[in-house]
Amino acid sequence: EPPNVEFTGEEARGQEGKGATLSENDIRENLTTREGKPYNPDILSKDEIYLRSKYAEEGYVYAKIKSSFQDGIVTFKINEGKRAYLSKLRFFGNEKTKENVLKREFLVKEGEPFNTTKIAKTQQRLYALGLFSSVVFETPDMNTEEKQIDLFVKLKERKMNSFYFSGGYNPSEGYHGSIESFYKNLFGRGQQLGIKLSQGRKGSLYEVNFLEPWLLNTRTRSMIRIFR
């Protein structure tokens, strides 16, 4: 028999004037357990995980969700708990990369609610910089359910600079050679600089490429290429 779905806890009911974080409509929106569908305990467990993530997006990382089924009624008991905030960002392993290069990638700033979804996306953005082989986030304060959470960002930098030299001889063209140097994290600012010089019987090539990933303090990539 299809179950009815109910919510308990003042946070869940979304009553006017109660300061509810999420209204009942917000909660029901993406639930797999719905009135009119057969009861499935596996789906119910997935819905608990979904609801915890929904509250965690608002900073309620300690929210407790418990479901039950009795007399044809599915009940979600919700206790949102305290709201957590990002207190301080602490970086480790960035020997060359400056902290402002890292902080500008964060979707959650210090002092804002600890949005776990944005934190996870920030980790992906740090990987996307191409500067690190490892990006690990740790939150020891969450073990004791602190309201202010420090985020430990542990990084392992990649090899940033490269240098190539090549040359040879061809009877029809004579001697030729080229030198190429590439800096992926110039002065620890996340900028890239490439220099290439080549010389041969047919002529010479001089080329400089410069990439700025944050133009005018916005997430706009810009490239300057000078060549002859």
PDB file of C-alpha atoms in Angstrom, residues 27-227:
ATOM      1  CA  ILE A  27      12.300  19.029   1.567  1.00  0.00           C
ATOM      2  CA  ARG A  28       9.781  17.142  -0.570  1.00  0.00           C
ATOM      3  CA  GLU A  29      11.113  18.504  -3.855  1.00  0.00           C
ATOM      4  CA  ASN A  30      13.696  15.797  -4.613  1.00  0.00           C
ATOM      5  CA  LEU A  31      12.652  12.977  -2.310  1.00  0.00           C
ATOM      6  CA  THR A  32      12.395   9.578  -3.999  1.00  0.00           C
ATOM      7  CA  THR A  33       9.924   8.415  -1.342  1.00  0.00           C
ATOM      8  CA  ARG A  34       6.590   9.877  -2.396  1.00  0.00           C
ATOM      9  CA  GLU A  35       2.966   9.413  -1.564  1.00  0.00           C
ATOM     10  CA  GLY A  36       1.416   7.055  -4.086  1.00  0.00           C
ATOM     11  CA  LYS A  37       4.598   5.010  -4.595  1.00  0.00           C
ATOM     12  CA  PRO A  38       5.314   1.610  -2.954  1.00  0.00           C
ATOM     13  CA  TYR A  39       7.302   1.659   0.275  1.00  0.00           C
ATOM     14  CA  ASN A  40      10.983   0.754  -0.205  1.00  0.00           C
ATOM     15  CA  PRO A  41      13.400   0.773   2.778  1.00  0.00           C
ATOM     16  CA  ASP A  42      16.471   1.122   0.522  1.00  0.00           C
ATOM     17  CA  ILE A  43      15.042   4.260  -1.074  1.00  0.00           C
ATOM     18  CA  LEU A  44      14.233   5.578   2.399  1.00  0.00           C
ATOM     19  CA  SER A  45      17.905   5.312   3.390  1.00  0.00           C
ATOM     20  CA  LYS A  46      18.919   7.233   0.258  1.00  0.00           C
ATOM     21  CA  ASP A  47      16.405   9.953   1.134  1.00  0.00           C
ATOM     22  CA  GLU A  48      17.992  10.321   4.582  1.00  0.00           C
ATOM     23  CA  ILE A  49      21.352  10.943   2.898  1.00  0.00           C
ATOM     24  CA  TYR A  50      19.745  13.449   0.526  1.00  0.00           C
ATOM     25  CA  LEU A  51      18.123  15.377   3.388  1.00  0.00           C
ATOM     26  CA  ARG A  52      21.385  15.536   5.337  1.00  0.00           C
ATOM     27  CA  SER A  53      23.119  16.957   2.262  1.00  0.00           C
ATOM     28  CA  LYS A  54      20.296  19.468   1.774  1.00  0.00           C
ATOM     29  CA  TYR A  55      20.757  20.820   5.302  1.00  0.00           C
ATOM     30  CA  ALA A  56      24.553  20.692   4.976  1.00  0.00           C
ATOM     31  CA  GLU A  57      24.286  23.062   2.009  1.00  0.00           C
ATOM     32  CA  GLU A  58      22.881  25.623   4.447  1.00  0.00           C
ATOM     33  CA  GLY A  59      25.672  25.047   6.970  1.00  0.00           C
ATOM     34  CA  TYR A  60      23.788  22.564   9.176  1.00  0.00           C
ATOM     35  CA  VAL A  61      26.461  19.894   8.898  1.00  0.00           C
ATOM     36  CA  TYR A  62      25.383  18.214  12.142  1.00  0.00           C
ATOM     37  CA  ALA A  63      21.733  17.735  11.126  1.00  0.00           C
ATOM     38  CA  LYS A  64      20.267  14.401  12.196  1.00  0.00           C
ATOM     39  CA  ILE A  65      17.657  12.721  10.003  1.00  0.00           C
ATOM     40  CA  LYS A  66      15.827   9.602  11.159  1.00  0.00           C
ATOM     41  CA  SER A  67      13.110   7.876   9.166  1.00  0.00           C
ATOM     42  CA  SER A  68      10.511   5.344  10.241  1.00  0.00           C
ATOM     43  CA  PHE A  69       7.548   3.481   8.719  1.00  0.00           C
ATOM     44  CA  GLN A  70       4.463   2.560  10.690  1.00  0.00           C
ATOM     45  CA  ASP A  71       0.772   2.126   9.870  1.00  0.00           C
ATOM     46  CA  GLY A  72       1.311   3.144   6.264  1.00  0.00           C
ATOM     47  CA  ILE A  73       3.080   6.406   7.183  1.00  0.00           C
ATOM     48  CA  VAL A  74       6.691   7.284   6.450  1.00  0.00           C
ATOM     49  CA  THR A  75       7.990   9.797   8.996  1.00  0.00           C
ATOM     50  CA  PHE A  76      11.169  11.818   8.721  1.00  0.00           C
ATOM     51  CA  LYS A  77      12.270  13.169  12.086  1.00  0.00           C
ATOM     52  CA  ILE A  78      14.577  16.133  11.523  1.00  0.00           C
ATOM     53  CA  ASN A  79      16.835  17.846  14.022  1.00  0.00           C
ATOM     54  CA  GLU A  80      18.890  20.440  12.157  1.00  0.00           C
ATOM     55  CA  GLY A  81      21.232  21.120  15.090  1.00  0.00           C
ATOM     56  CA  LYS A  82      23.603  24.073  15.212  1.00  0.00           C
ATOM     57  CA  ARG A  83      24.709  25.989  12.165  1.00  0.00           C
ATOM     58  CA  ALA A  84      28.436  25.794  11.421  1.00  0.00           C
ATOM     59  CA  TYR A  85      30.618  28.493   9.890  1.00  0.00           C
ATOM     60  CA  LEU A  86      33.972  28.423   8.136  1.00  0.00           C
ATOM     61  CA  SER A  87      36.336  29.979  10.664  1.00  0.00           C
ATOM     62  CA  LYS A  88      39.838  29.888   9.168  1.00  0.00           C
ATOM     63  CA  LEU A  89      41.541  28.416   6.131  1.00  0.00           C
ATOM     64  CA  ARG A  90      44.860  26.795   6.977  1.00  0.00           C
ATOM     65  CA  PHE A  91      47.143  25.801   4.097  1.00  0.00           C
ATOM     66  CA  PHE A  92      49.959  23.261   4.169  1.00  0.00           C
ATOM     67  CA  GLY A  93      52.383  22.231   1.430  1.00  0.00           C
ATOM     68  CA  ASN A  94      52.098  25.352  -0.747  1.00  0.00           C
ATOM     69  CA  GLU A  95      55.821  26.098  -0.713  1.00  0.00           C
ATOM     70  CA  LYS A  96      55.667  28.230  -3.875  1.00  0.00           C
ATOM     71  CA  THR A  97      52.000  29.031  -4.404  1.00  0.00           C
ATOM     72  CA  LYS A  98      50.770  32.161  -2.623  1.00  0.00           C
ATOM     73  CA  GLU A  99      47.715  31.913  -0.351  1.00  0.00           C
ATOM     74  CA  ASN A 100      45.723  34.526  -2.265  1.00  0.00           C
ATOM     75  CA  VAL A 101      45.955  32.303  -5.375  1.00  0.00           C
ATOM     76  CA  LEU A 102      44.317  29.538  -3.339  1.00  0.00           C
ATOM     77  CA  LYS A 103      41.752  31.644  -1.488  1.00  0.00           C
ATOM     78  CA  ARG A 104      40.339  33.210  -4.643  1.00  0.00           C
ATOM     79  CA  GLU A 105      39.241  29.748  -5.788  1.00  0.00           C
ATOM     80  CA  PHE A 106      37.126  29.199  -2.660  1.00  0.00           C
ATOM     81  CA  LEU A 107      33.350  29.384  -3.098  1.00  0.00           C
ATOM     82  CA  VAL A 108      32.954  29.732   0.689  1.00  0.00           C
ATOM     83  CA  LYS A 109      34.741  32.610   2.404  1.00  0.00           C
ATOM     84  CA  GLU A 110      35.881  32.756   6.031  1.00  0.00           C
ATOM     85  CA  GLY A 111      32.937  33.687   8.249  1.00  0.00           C
ATOM     86  CA  GLU A 112      30.277  32.266   5.892  1.00  0.00           C
ATOM     87  CA  PRO A 113      28.094  29.167   6.570  1.00  0.00           C
ATOM     88  CA  PHE A 114      29.992  25.922   6.016  1.00  0.00           C
ATOM     89  CA  ASN A 115      28.366  24.808   2.750  1.00  0.00           C
ATOM     90  CA  THR A 116      29.658  21.283   2.126  1.00  0.00           C
ATOM     91  CA  THR A 117      28.601  21.247  -1.539  1.00  0.00           C
ATOM     92  CA  LYS A 118      30.566  24.431  -2.279  1.00  0.00           C
ATOM     93  CA  ILE A 119      33.521  23.095  -0.302  1.00  0.00           C
ATOM     94  CA  ALA A 120      33.584  19.971  -2.488  1.00  0.00           C
ATOM     95  CA  LYS A 121      33.399  22.096  -5.659  1.00  0.00           C
ATOM     96  CA  THR A 122      36.267  24.222  -4.353  1.00  0.00           C
ATOM     97  CA  GLN A 123      38.425  21.115  -4.009  1.00  0.00           C
ATOM     98  CA  GLN A 124      37.722  20.341  -7.682  1.00  0.00           C
ATOM     99  CA  ARG A 125      38.668  23.906  -8.644  1.00  0.00           C
ATOM    100  CA  LEU A 126      42.013  23.612  -6.853  1.00  0.00           C
ATOM    101  CA  TYR A 127      42.755  20.387  -8.727  1.00  0.00           C
ATOM    102  CA  ALA A 128      41.770  22.107 -12.001  1.00  0.00           C
ATOM    103  CA  LEU A 129      44.541  24.671 -11.518  1.00  0.00           C
ATOM    104  CA  GLY A 130      46.974  21.944 -12.533  1.00  0.00           C
ATOM    105  CA  LEU A 131      49.423  23.037  -9.837  1.00  0.00           C
ATOM    106  CA  PHE A 132      48.869  20.178  -7.382  1.00  0.00           C
ATOM    107  CA  SER A 133      49.062  16.403  -7.537  1.00  0.00           C
ATOM    108  CA  SER A 134      47.141  16.112  -4.266  1.00  0.00           C
ATOM    109  CA  VAL A 135      44.488  18.308  -2.598  1.00  0.00           C
ATOM    110  CA  VAL A 136      43.138  17.002   0.726  1.00  0.00           C
ATOM    111  CA  PHE A 137      40.589  18.787   2.941  1.00  0.00           C
ATOM    112  CA  GLU A 138      40.405  17.971   6.659  1.00  0.00           C
ATOM    113  CA  THR A 139      37.959  19.326   9.266  1.00  0.00           C
ATOM    114  CA  PRO A 140      39.037  18.107  12.730  1.00  0.00           C
ATOM    115  CA  ASP A 141      36.590  20.519  14.431  1.00  0.00           C
ATOM    116  CA  MET A 142      33.633  18.594  13.010  1.00  0.00           C
ATOM    117  CA  ASN A 143      34.539  15.613  15.189  1.00  0.00           C
ATOM    118  CA  THR A 144      33.514  17.617  18.263  1.00  0.00           C
ATOM    119  CA  GLU A 145      30.627  19.431  16.519  1.00  0.00           C
ATOM    120  CA  GLU A 146      32.155  22.875  16.878  1.00  0.00           C
ATOM    121  CA  LYS A 147      30.203  25.862  15.567  1.00  0.00           C
ATOM    122  CA  GLN A 148      33.353  27.441  14.105  1.00  0.00           C
ATOM    123  CA  ILE A 149      35.163  25.062  11.751  1.00  0.00           C
ATOM    124  CA  ASP A 150      38.755  25.472  10.597  1.00  0.00           C
ATOM    125  CA  LEU A 151      39.455  23.908   7.205  1.00  0.00           C
ATOM    126  CA  PHE A 152      42.894  22.318   6.783  1.00  0.00           C
ATOM    127  CA  VAL A 153      43.983  22.304   3.122  1.00  0.00           C
ATOM    128  CA  LYS A 154      46.878  19.904   2.558  1.00  0.00           C
ATOM    129  CA  LEU A 155      48.562  20.288  -0.822  1.00  0.00           C
ATOM    130  CA  LYS A 156      51.298  18.577  -2.798  1.00  0.00           C
ATOM    131  CA  GLU A 157      52.716  20.805  -5.525  1.00  0.00           C
ATOM    132  CA  ARG A 158      53.614  19.489  -8.947  1.00  0.00           C
ATOM    133  CA  LYS A 159      56.916  20.169 -10.692  1.00  0.00           C
ATOM    134  CA  MET A 160      56.302  23.672 -12.040  1.00  0.00           C
ATOM    135  CA  ASN A 161      59.175  24.430 -14.426  1.00  0.00           C
ATOM    136  CA  SER A 162      60.512  22.635 -17.492  1.00  0.00           C
ATOM    137  CA  PHE A 163      63.377  23.150 -19.931  1.00  0.00           C
ATOM    138  CA  TYR A 164      63.911  21.490 -23.307  1.00  0.00           C
ATOM    139  CA  PHE A 165      66.784  21.605 -25.774  1.00  0.00           C
ATOM    140  CA  SER A 166      66.917  19.932 -29.147  1.00  0.00           C
ATOM    141  CA  GLY A 167      69.184  20.160 -32.168  1.00  0.00           C
ATOM    142  CA  GLY A 168      70.448  18.330 -35.184  1.00  0.00           C
ATOM    143  CA  TYR A 169      71.987  18.410 -38.630  1.00  0.00           C
ATOM    144  CA  ASN A 170      70.438  17.803 -42.025  1.00  0.00           C
ATOM    145  CA  PRO A 171      72.610  17.877 -45.192  1.00  0.00           C
ATOM    146  CA  SER A 172      69.992  19.865 -47.100  1.00  0.00           C
ATOM    147  CA  GLU A 173      69.214  22.341 -44.312  1.00  0.00           C
ATOM    148  CA  GLY A 174      72.360  22.403 -42.204  1.00  0.00           C
ATOM    149  CA  TYR A 175      72.359  22.751 -38.455  1.00  0.00           C
ATOM    150  CA  HIS A 176      69.221  23.596 -36.454  1.00  0.00           C
ATOM    151  CA  GLY A 177      68.391  23.849 -32.768  1.00  0.00           C
ATOM    152  CA  SER A 178      65.748  25.061 -30.355  1.00  0.00           C
ATOM    153  CA  ILE A 179      65.455  25.949 -26.688  1.00  0.00           C
ATOM    154  CA  GLU A 180      62.130  25.987 -24.850  1.00  0.00           C
ATOM    155  CA  SER A 181      61.406  26.928 -21.249  1.00  0.00           C
ATOM    156  CA  PHE A 182      58.066  26.781 -19.457  1.00  0.00           C
ATOM    157  CA  TYR A 183      57.050  28.150 -16.039  1.00  0.00           C
ATOM    158  CA  LYS A 184      53.612  26.983 -14.859  1.00  0.00           C
ATOM    159  CA  ASN A 185      53.401  28.914 -11.595  1.00  0.00           C
ATOM    160  CA  LEU A 186      55.314  32.141 -12.158  1.00  0.00           C
ATOM    161  CA  PHE A 187      56.336  33.753  -8.836  1.00  0.00           C
ATOM    162  CA  GLY A 188      53.715  31.547  -7.089  1.00  0.00           C
ATOM    163  CA  ARG A 189      50.838  33.542  -8.637  1.00  0.00           C
ATOM    164  CA  GLY A 190      49.397  30.816 -10.854  1.00  0.00           C
ATOM    165  CA  GLN A 191      50.561  32.617 -14.001  1.00  0.00           C
ATOM    166  CA  GLN A 192      52.199  30.730 -16.855  1.00  0.00           C
ATOM    167  CA  LEU A 193      55.148  31.811 -18.993  1.00  0.00           C
ATOM    168  CA  GLY A 194      56.562  30.008 -22.018  1.00  0.00           C
ATOM    169  CA  ILE A 195      59.678  31.014 -23.989  1.00  0.00           C
ATOM    170  CA  LYS A 196      60.825  29.363 -27.217  1.00  0.00           C
ATOM    171  CA  LEU A 197      63.873  30.151 -29.344  1.00  0.00           C
ATOM    172  CA  SER A 198      64.760  28.244 -32.497  1.00  0.00           C
ATOM    173  CA  GLN A 199      67.524  28.756 -35.044  1.00  0.00           C
ATOM    174  CA  GLY A 200      68.076  27.130 -38.408  1.00  0.00           C
ATOM    175  CA  ARG A 201      69.143  27.697 -41.981  1.00  0.00           C
ATOM    176  CA  LYS A 202      65.586  28.632 -42.971  1.00  0.00           C
ATOM    177  CA  GLY A 203      65.375  31.312 -40.306  1.00  0.00           C
ATOM    178  CA  SER A 204      64.770  31.982 -36.649  1.00  0.00           C
ATOM    179  CA  LEU A 205      61.718  31.975 -34.387  1.00  0.00           C
ATOM    180  CA  TYR A 206      61.334  33.875 -31.128  1.00  0.00           C
ATOM    181  CA  GLU A 207      58.149  33.321 -29.145  1.00  0.00           C
ATOM    182  CA  VAL A 208      56.868  34.316 -25.690  1.00  0.00           C
ATOM    183  CA  ASN A 209      53.496  33.203 -24.243  1.00  0.00           C
ATOM    184  CA  PHE A 210      52.028  34.563 -21.019  1.00  0.00           C
ATOM    185  CA  LEU A 211      48.814  33.304 -19.373  1.00  0.00           C
ATOM    186  CA  GLU A 212      46.965  35.217 -16.638  1.00  0.00           C
ATOM    187  CA  PRO A 213      44.206  33.022 -15.102  1.00  0.00           C
ATOM    188  CA  TRP A 214      42.582  35.900 -13.155  1.00  0.00           C
ATOM    189  CA  LEU A 215      42.331  39.063 -15.231  1.00  0.00           C
ATOM    190  CA  LEU A 216      41.386  42.235 -13.280  1.00  0.00           C
ATOM    191  CA  ASN A 217      40.691  40.115 -10.181  1.00  0.00           C
ATOM    192  CA  THR A 218      37.981  38.115 -11.979  1.00  0.00           C
ATOM    193  CA  ARG A 219      38.035  34.466 -13.050  1.00  0.00           C
ATOM    194  CA  THR A 220      38.843  35.415 -16.637  1.00  0.00           C
ATOM    195  CA  ARG A 221      41.727  33.729 -18.448  1.00  0.00           C
ATOM    196  CA  SER A 222      43.795  35.904 -20.768  1.00  0.00           C
ATOM    197  CA  MET A 223      46.722  35.094 -23.037  1.00  0.00           C
ATOM    198  CA  ILE A 224      49.419  37.336 -24.489  1.00  0.00           C
ATOM    199  CA  ARG A 225      51.576  35.950 -27.311  1.00  0.00           C
ATOM    200  CA  ILE A 226      54.593  37.794 -28.720  1.00  0.00           C
ATOM    201  CA  PHE A 227      56.493  36.239 -31.594  1.00  0.00           C
TER     202      PHE A 227
END
